[in-house]
Coordinates of C-alpha atoms in Angstrom, one line a residue:
X1 CA 115.5 142.5 132.0
X2 CA 113.6 144.9 129.7
X3 CA 114.8 143.0 126.7
X4 CA 113.7 139.7 128.2
X5 CA 110.2 141.0 129.0
X6 CA 109.9 142.4 125.5
X7 CA 111.0 139.2 123.9
X8 CA 108.6 137.2 126.0
X9 CA 105.7 139.6 125.1
X10 CA 106.5 139.3 121.4
X11 CA 106.5 135.5 121.5
X12 CA 103.2 135.4 123.4
X13 CA 101.5 137.8 121.0
X14 CA 102.8 136.2 117.8
X15 CA 105.3 138.9 116.7
X16 CA 108.7 138.1 115.4
X17 CA 111.6 140.4 116.5
X18 CA 113.7 141.1 113.4
X19 CA 115.8 143.9 115.0
X20 CA 115.5 146.5 117.7
X21 CA 113.4 148.7 115.4
X22 CA 111.6 146.3 113.0
X23 CA 108.6 144.1 113.8
X24 CA 106.5 142.0 111.4
X25 CA 103.4 139.8 111.6
X26 CA 103.8 136.1 111.0
X27 CA 101.3 136.2 108.1
X28 CA 103.2 136.0 104.8
X29 CA 101.5 137.7 102.0
X30 CA 102.1 138.5 98.3
X31 CA 104.5 141.3 99.1
X32 CA 102.1 144.1 98.5
X33 CA 100.3 143.9 101.8
X34 CA 97.1 143.5 99.8
X35 CA 94.7 140.6 99.7
X36 CA 94.2 140.7 95.9
X37 CA 96.8 141.4 93.2
X38 CA 96.8 141.1 89.4
X39 CA 98.5 138.0 88.1
X40 CA 98.8 135.7 85.1
X41 CA 99.0 136.8 81.4
X42 CA 98.4 140.4 80.7
X43 CA 95.8 139.5 78.1
X44 CA 93.4 138.2 80.8
X45 CA 91.7 139.8 83.8
X46 CA 93.0 137.5 86.5
X47 CA 93.3 138.3 90.2
X48 CA 95.2 136.2 92.7
X49 CA 94.0 136.0 96.3
X50 CA 96.7 135.9 99.0
X51 CA 96.4 132.8 101.3
X52 CA 92.9 132.1 100.2
X53 CA 91.8 135.4 101.7
X54 CA 92.1 133.9 105.1
X55 CA 92.8 137.2 106.8
X56 CA 90.8 140.3 105.9
X57 CA 90.8 143.7 107.6
X58 CA 88.3 143.5 110.5
X59 CA 86.1 146.0 108.8
X60 CA 85.0 143.4 106.2
X61 CA 81.3 142.4 105.9
X62 CA 79.1 140.3 103.7
X63 CA 75.3 140.0 103.2
X64 CA 74.1 136.6 104.1
X65 CA 71.7 136.4 101.1
X66 CA 73.1 133.4 99.1
X67 CA 72.4 135.2 95.8
X68 CA 75.1 137.7 96.8
X69 CA 78.3 136.4 95.3
X70 CA 81.8 136.2 96.7
X71 CA 82.4 139.6 95.1
X72 CA 79.7 141.0 97.4
X73 CA 82.1 140.9 100.3
X74 CA 82.8 144.4 101.4
X75 CA 86.4 145.2 102.5
X76 CA 86.6 149.0 102.9
X77 CA 90.1 149.0 104.4
X78 CA 91.8 147.1 101.5
X79 CA 91.5 149.0 98.2
X80 CA 92.8 145.9 96.4
X81 CA 89.5 144.1 97.0
X82 CA 87.9 146.2 94.3
X83 CA 89.9 144.2 91.8
X84 CA 88.0 141.0 92.7
X85 CA 84.6 142.3 91.7
X86 CA 86.0 143.4 88.3
X87 CA 87.9 140.1 87.6
X88 CA 87.0 137.4 85.1
X89 CA 89.0 134.8 86.9
X90 CA 90.0 134.6 90.6
X91 CA 92.9 132.3 91.6
X92 CA 93.4 130.8 95.1
X93 CA 96.1 128.3 94.3
X94 CA 98.5 130.3 92.1
X95 CA 100.5 127.4 90.7
X96 CA 97.6 125.1 89.8
X97 CA 95.1 127.8 89.2
X98 CA 97.1 129.7 86.6
X99 CA 98.1 126.3 85.0
X100 CA 94.5 125.3 84.4
X101 CA 93.6 128.7 83.0
X102 CA 96.5 128.5 80.5
X103 CA 98.4 131.2 78.6
X104 CA 95.4 133.0 77.1
X105 CA 92.1 132.4 79.0
X106 CA 89.1 134.2 77.5
X107 CA 85.6 134.6 78.7
X108 CA 82.7 135.7 76.4
X109 CA 79.0 136.2 77.2
X110 CA 77.3 134.8 74.1
X111 CA 73.6 135.0 74.7
X112 CA 71.2 137.0 76.8
X113 CA 68.2 134.7 77.7
X114 CA 65.1 134.8 79.8
X115 CA 65.3 135.3 83.6
X116 CA 64.5 131.6 84.2
X117 CA 66.8 128.7 84.9
X118 CA 68.7 127.2 82.0
X119 CA 70.1 123.8 82.7
X120 CA 71.3 120.5 81.4
X121 CA 73.8 121.5 78.6
X122 CA 74.9 118.5 76.6
X123 CA 77.4 118.6 73.8
X124 CA 77.0 116.3 70.8
X125 CA 80.4 116.1 69.1
X126 CA 79.1 114.5 65.9
X127 CA 76.9 117.6 65.3
X128 CA 79.1 120.2 67.1
X129 CA 76.0 121.4 68.8
X130 CA 75.0 122.1 72.4
X131 CA 71.6 121.2 73.7
X132 CA 70.2 123.3 76.6
X133 CA 67.1 123.2 78.7
X134 CA 65.0 126.1 79.8
X135 CA 63.1 125.5 83.1
X136 CA 60.0 127.5 82.5
X137 CA 57.7 129.2 82.1
X138 CA 55.1 126.5 82.9
X139 CA 53.8 124.6 79.9
X140 CA 56.9 125.0 77.8
X141 CA 57.7 121.8 75.9
X142 CA 60.5 123.3 73.7
X143 CA 64.2 122.8 74.1
X144 CA 67.1 124.9 72.9
X145 CA 70.0 124.0 70.6
X146 CA 73.1 126.0 70.0
X147 CA 74.9 125.6 66.6
X148 CA 78.7 125.9 67.2
X149 CA 79.5 125.4 63.5
X150 CA 79.1 129.1 62.8
X151 CA 80.7 132.1 64.4
X152 CA 79.1 133.6 66.3
X153 CA 77.0 130.6 67.4
X154 CA 73.3 130.7 66.8
X155 CA 70.5 129.4 69.0
X156 CA 67.1 128.0 68.0
X157 CA 64.3 126.0 69.6
X158 CA 63.0 122.6 68.8
X159 CA 60.6 119.9 70.1
X160 CA 61.3 116.3 70.5
X161 CA 59.0 113.5 69.3
X162 CA 56.9 113.1 71.3
X163 CA 57.3 116.4 73.1
X164 CA 59.3 116.4 76.4
X165 CA 58.1 118.5 79.3
X166 CA 61.0 120.1 81.2
X167 CA 64.1 118.0 81.0
X168 CA 66.7 119.3 83.5
X169 CA 70.0 117.4 83.7
X170 CA 71.6 115.8 80.8
X171 CA 74.6 113.7 79.7
X172 CA 76.0 112.4 76.4
X173 CA 76.4 108.6 76.3
X174 CA 76.9 106.2 73.5
X175 CA 75.7 108.7 70.8
X176 CA 72.6 109.7 72.7
X177 CA 71.4 112.3 75.2
X178 CA 70.1 111.0 78.5
X179 CA 67.9 113.4 80.5
X180 CA 66.4 113.7 83.9
X181 CA 62.9 115.0 83.3
X182 CA 61.2 116.9 86.1
X183 CA 58.0 118.2 84.4
X184 CA 54.9 116.6 85.8
X185 CA 51.6 117.3 84.1
X186 CA 49.0 115.3 82.2
X187 CA 47.0 118.3 80.9
X188 CA 49.5 120.1 78.7
X189 CA 48.7 121.7 75.4
X190 CA 48.4 119.3 72.5
X191 CA 47.5 116.4 74.8
X192 CA 51.0 115.9 76.1
X193 CA 51.1 113.8 79.3
X194 CA 54.2 113.2 81.3
X195 CA 55.4 112.1 84.7
X196 CA 59.0 112.8 86.0
X197 CA 61.7 110.3 85.3
X198 CA 64.5 109.4 82.9
X199 CA 64.4 109.8 79.1
X200 CA 66.8 109.3 76.2
X201 CA 66.9 111.3 72.9
X202 CA 68.6 110.4 69.7
X203 CA 70.0 113.7 68.4
X204 CA 69.8 112.6 64.8
X205 CA 66.1 112.0 64.9
X206 CA 65.1 113.9 68.1
X207 CA 62.9 111.0 69.0
X208 CA 62.6 110.4 72.7
X209 CA 62.0 107.2 74.7
X210 CA 60.9 107.2 78.4
X211 CA 63.1 104.8 80.4
X212 CA 61.7 105.4 83.9
X213 CA 58.8 107.3 85.3
X214 CA 58.0 105.9 88.8
X215 CA 59.4 104.3 91.9
X216 CA 57.1 101.3 92.4
X217 CA 54.0 103.4 91.8
X218 CA 55.3 106.6 93.6
X219 CA 56.0 109.6 91.4
X220 CA 59.5 111.1 91.6
X221 CA 59.6 114.7 92.9
X222 CA 61.6 115.9 90.0
X223 CA 64.8 114.1 88.8
X224 CA 67.5 116.8 88.7
X225 CA 70.8 115.6 87.3
X226 CA 72.4 112.3 86.3
X227 CA 75.7 110.5 85.7
X228 CA 76.3 107.1 84.0
X229 CA 78.8 104.6 85.3
X230 CA 80.9 102.1 83.4
X231 CA 78.2 99.4 83.8
X232 CA 75.7 101.6 82.0
X233 CA 73.7 102.3 85.3
X234 CA 72.2 105.7 85.6
X235 CA 72.7 107.5 88.9
X236 CA 70.4 110.4 89.4
X237 CA 69.3 112.9 92.0
X238 CA 65.6 113.6 92.8
X239 CA 64.7 117.1 94.0
X240 CA 61.4 119.0 94.3
X241 CA 62.4 122.2 92.4
X242 CA 59.8 121.5 89.7
X243 CA 57.0 122.0 92.3
X244 CA 58.6 125.3 93.4
X245 CA 58.8 126.4 89.8
X246 CA 55.2 125.4 89.1
X247 CA 56.3 122.8 86.5
X248 CA 54.8 120.0 88.7
X249 CA 51.2 119.7 89.7
X250 CA 51.7 117.0 92.3
X251 CA 53.4 117.5 95.8
X252 CA 56.3 115.2 96.5
X253 CA 55.3 111.6 97.4
X254 CA 58.7 110.3 98.5
X255 CA 61.9 111.5 100.2
X256 CA 64.4 113.5 98.2
X257 CA 67.2 111.0 97.4
X258 CA 69.7 109.8 94.9
X259 CA 68.9 106.6 92.9
X260 CA 70.7 104.1 90.7
X261 CA 68.7 102.9 87.7
X262 CA 69.7 99.9 85.6
X263 CA 68.1 100.3 82.1
X264 CA 68.9 96.7 81.1
X265 CA 66.5 95.4 83.8
X266 CA 64.4 98.3 84.9
X267 CA 65.6 98.1 88.5
X268 CA 65.8 101.3 90.5
X269 CA 67.5 101.5 93.9
X270 CA 67.9 104.2 96.5
X271 CA 71.7 104.7 97.1
X272 CA 71.8 107.9 99.2
X273 CA 69.1 109.5 101.4
X274 CA 70.9 111.8 103.8
X275 CA 71.2 115.0 101.8
X276 CA 68.7 117.9 102.2
X277 CA 68.5 118.7 98.5
X278 CA 70.5 116.4 96.2
X279 CA 71.4 118.2 93.1
X280 CA 74.5 117.9 90.8
X281 CA 76.2 114.5 90.4
X282 CA 79.3 113.2 88.7
X283 CA 81.9 110.4 88.9
X284 CA 85.7 110.8 89.1
X285 CA 87.5 109.7 85.9
X286 CA 88.3 106.3 87.3
X287 CA 84.7 105.8 88.5
X288 CA 85.7 105.0 92.1
X289 CA 84.4 108.2 93.6
X290 CA 80.9 109.8 93.2
X291 CA 80.4 113.5 94.0
X292 CA 76.9 114.9 94.8
X293 CA 76.0 118.6 95.6
X294 CA 73.6 119.4 98.3
X295 CA 71.7 122.7 97.7
X296 CA 69.9 122.4 101.0
X297 CA 69.7 126.2 101.5
X298 CA 67.1 126.2 98.8
X299 CA 63.7 125.0 100.1
X300 CA 60.4 124.7 98.2
X301 CA 57.4 126.3 99.8
X302 CA 53.7 126.4 99.0
X303 CA 53.3 130.1 98.4
X304 CA 54.6 131.9 95.3
X305 CA 57.0 134.8 95.9
X306 CA 59.1 136.8 93.6
X307 CA 62.2 135.2 95.2
X308 CA 65.1 137.1 96.7
X309 CA 66.3 139.8 94.4
X310 CA 63.3 139.5 92.1
X311 CA 65.6 137.8 89.6
X312 CA 63.0 135.5 88.1
X313 CA 60.6 136.2 85.2
X314 CA 57.6 134.9 87.1
X315 CA 56.8 134.2 90.8
X316 CA 58.3 131.0 92.2
X317 CA 57.9 129.2 95.5
X318 CA 61.6 128.6 96.4
X319 CA 63.0 130.2 99.5
X320 CA 66.7 130.6 100.5
X321 CA 68.2 130.2 104.0
X322 CA 71.9 130.9 104.0
X323 CA 72.6 128.9 107.2
X324 CA 71.4 125.6 105.6
X325 CA 73.6 123.3 103.6
X326 CA 75.5 124.3 100.5
X327 CA 78.0 121.4 100.3
X328 CA 79.6 118.9 98.0
X329 CA 80.0 115.3 99.3
X330 CA 82.3 112.6 98.0
X331 CA 81.6 108.9 98.3
X332 CA 83.5 105.7 97.6
X333 CA 81.8 103.5 95.0
X334 CA 82.2 99.8 95.8
X335 CA 80.3 96.6 95.1
X336 CA 81.4 95.7 91.6
X337 CA 78.4 94.8 89.4
X338 CA 76.0 95.9 92.1
X339 CA 77.6 99.2 93.2
X340 CA 76.7 101.1 96.3
X341 CA 78.2 104.0 98.3
X342 CA 80.3 104.2 101.4
X343 CA 82.6 106.7 103.2
X344 CA 80.5 109.8 102.8
X345 CA 82.6 112.9 103.5
X346 CA 82.0 116.6 102.9
X347 CA 84.7 118.2 100.8
X348 CA 83.4 121.7 100.1
X349 CA 81.1 124.3 101.4
X350 CA 80.3 126.7 98.6
X351 CA 81.6 130.2 99.0
X352 CA 78.5 131.6 97.3
X353 CA 75.1 130.6 96.1
X354 CA 74.2 126.9 96.3
X355 CA 76.3 124.3 94.4
X356 CA 74.3 123.1 91.4
X357 CA 75.6 121.4 88.3
X358 CA 78.9 119.5 88.8
X359 CA 81.3 118.2 86.2
X360 CA 84.7 116.5 86.5
X361 CA 87.5 117.5 84.2
X362 CA 89.8 115.0 82.4
X363 CA 92.4 115.4 85.1
X364 CA 89.9 114.9 88.0
X365 CA 89.3 118.6 88.9
X366 CA 85.8 119.5 89.9
X367 CA 84.0 122.4 88.2
X368 CA 80.9 123.5 90.2
X369 CA 78.2 125.9 89.0
X370 CA 77.3 128.4 91.8
X371 CA 73.6 128.1 91.2
X372 CA 72.1 131.3 92.6
X373 CA 75.3 133.3 92.1
X374 CA 77.4 134.4 89.1
X375 CA 80.1 132.0 88.3
X376 CA 81.6 128.6 89.1
X377 CA 84.4 127.2 91.2
X378 CA 87.2 124.9 90.3
X379 CA 88.4 122.5 93.0
X380 CA 90.8 119.6 93.2
X381 CA 89.6 116.1 94.0
X382 CA 89.8 116.8 97.7
X383 CA 87.8 120.0 97.5
X384 CA 90.6 122.5 97.7
X385 CA 89.6 125.7 95.7
X386 CA 92.0 126.4 92.9
X387 CA 90.3 129.1 90.9
X388 CA 86.9 130.5 90.0
X389 CA 85.2 131.9 86.9
X390 CA 83.1 135.0 87.3
X391 CA 80.2 135.7 85.0
X392 CA 77.5 138.4 84.7
X393 CA 74.7 136.0 85.4
X394 CA 73.8 133.1 87.7
X395 CA 75.2 129.8 86.6
X396 CA 73.2 126.5 87.0
X397 CA 75.2 124.1 84.9
X398 CA 78.2 123.7 82.6
X399 CA 79.4 121.6 79.6
X400 CA 82.7 121.3 77.7
X401 CA 82.6 121.7 73.9
X402 CA 84.9 121.8 70.9
X403 CA 87.3 119.4 69.2
X404 CA 89.7 119.5 72.1
X405 CA 87.0 120.0 74.8
X406 CA 88.7 123.1 76.2
X407 CA 85.7 125.5 75.7
X408 CA 83.4 125.5 78.7
X409 CA 79.8 126.8 78.4
X410 CA 78.2 128.2 81.5
X411 CA 74.4 128.4 81.4
X412 CA 72.0 129.9 83.9
X413 CA 69.5 132.7 84.6
X414 CA 69.5 135.5 82.0
X415 CA 72.7 134.5 80.3
X416 CA 75.0 131.9 78.6
X417 CA 78.8 132.4 78.6
X418 CA 81.7 130.5 77.2
X419 CA 85.3 130.2 78.5
X420 CA 88.3 129.1 76.5
X421 CA 91.1 127.9 78.7
X422 CA 93.5 125.0 79.3
X423 CA 91.3 122.8 81.5
X424 CA 90.1 119.9 79.4
X425 CA 86.8 118.1 79.7
X426 CA 86.4 114.4 80.0
X427 CA 86.3 112.2 77.0
X428 CA 82.9 111.7 75.4
X429 CA 81.8 108.1 74.9

């Protein structure tokens, strides 16, 4: 009778009876009883997380401030957790995560830069150079270019002709760089006048042409990022960050939305208007799926503050609310020559920061900049986290470089870092 009662109790409480003297919990771990263990090649600082870290000792805690990264989780009753904060790479799916890192992954911080957002990295293979944008301070009409032909790489500034005020997102297409331009001012030094929109630059001459700067007379709030489909249509997100960064002197006139622009005709169409703060955007390799990040936990106010953590070089008017959206959405692209979006679904809620720049690897994996937080996440096409790269600075956007497109640059606030690993970027057209 006693044995029957004990067996029933164990079944109800989730224990498994191995013998009369041995009990174990149903949770299967990595054998060490720890959430985090070292893994992968000895030449790299890689930590594997047991079962996605789904069970932590009840003493764990985490600050809700979105600028506090995943490593800011406090787990006092598991000493192994200290390995996570010190790691360069964190793996959630051991098989696929270690495979994408390869046999000798390496992370290198290359440049210290201003405590302002750095965005829109675009690699030009014919030059072996990386073009990067610096969002601020107000009035800045210079861009950055990194020469990868020398070791170590060198960085310099340049101005386009005519000058371009605050490009943000960028893609390489058909030998040229296409930019979303969020700067909005008609009283800049040197008589520069600009409204937000889409522009294209020829890297050889650095001459710029404006392709779009209004929606039927309304000003855009601040085009953020873009992707180009197989038809040559430009899909771009429109956000109001420029106003919060004091790069725009006009409050938003239309809803924040995602648009499709056809350069051959000049037609611009709203394709998505449900996200709180549309941000990064990218197509799957076959062009049948569009991914958009929603950094809705970042909201633009009217009063300048130093921002949480005082991490910015000058006061900004952007506020952070951790309970608002920090998601990635996937959509099916249908409609042939006149494409539109259906079947919206959320595939990922960011584990830190607010998802910002988004790129899709050659094999379809998503690489997502953490925005406010230090690093980026690597997901499969369904949003399952495989691994993450951890940096010493916030990361706003990313770009693959090099002959084999296996070097990933991560640019953001106060730093630029590169990672050499096995995950290959998409072919450049």
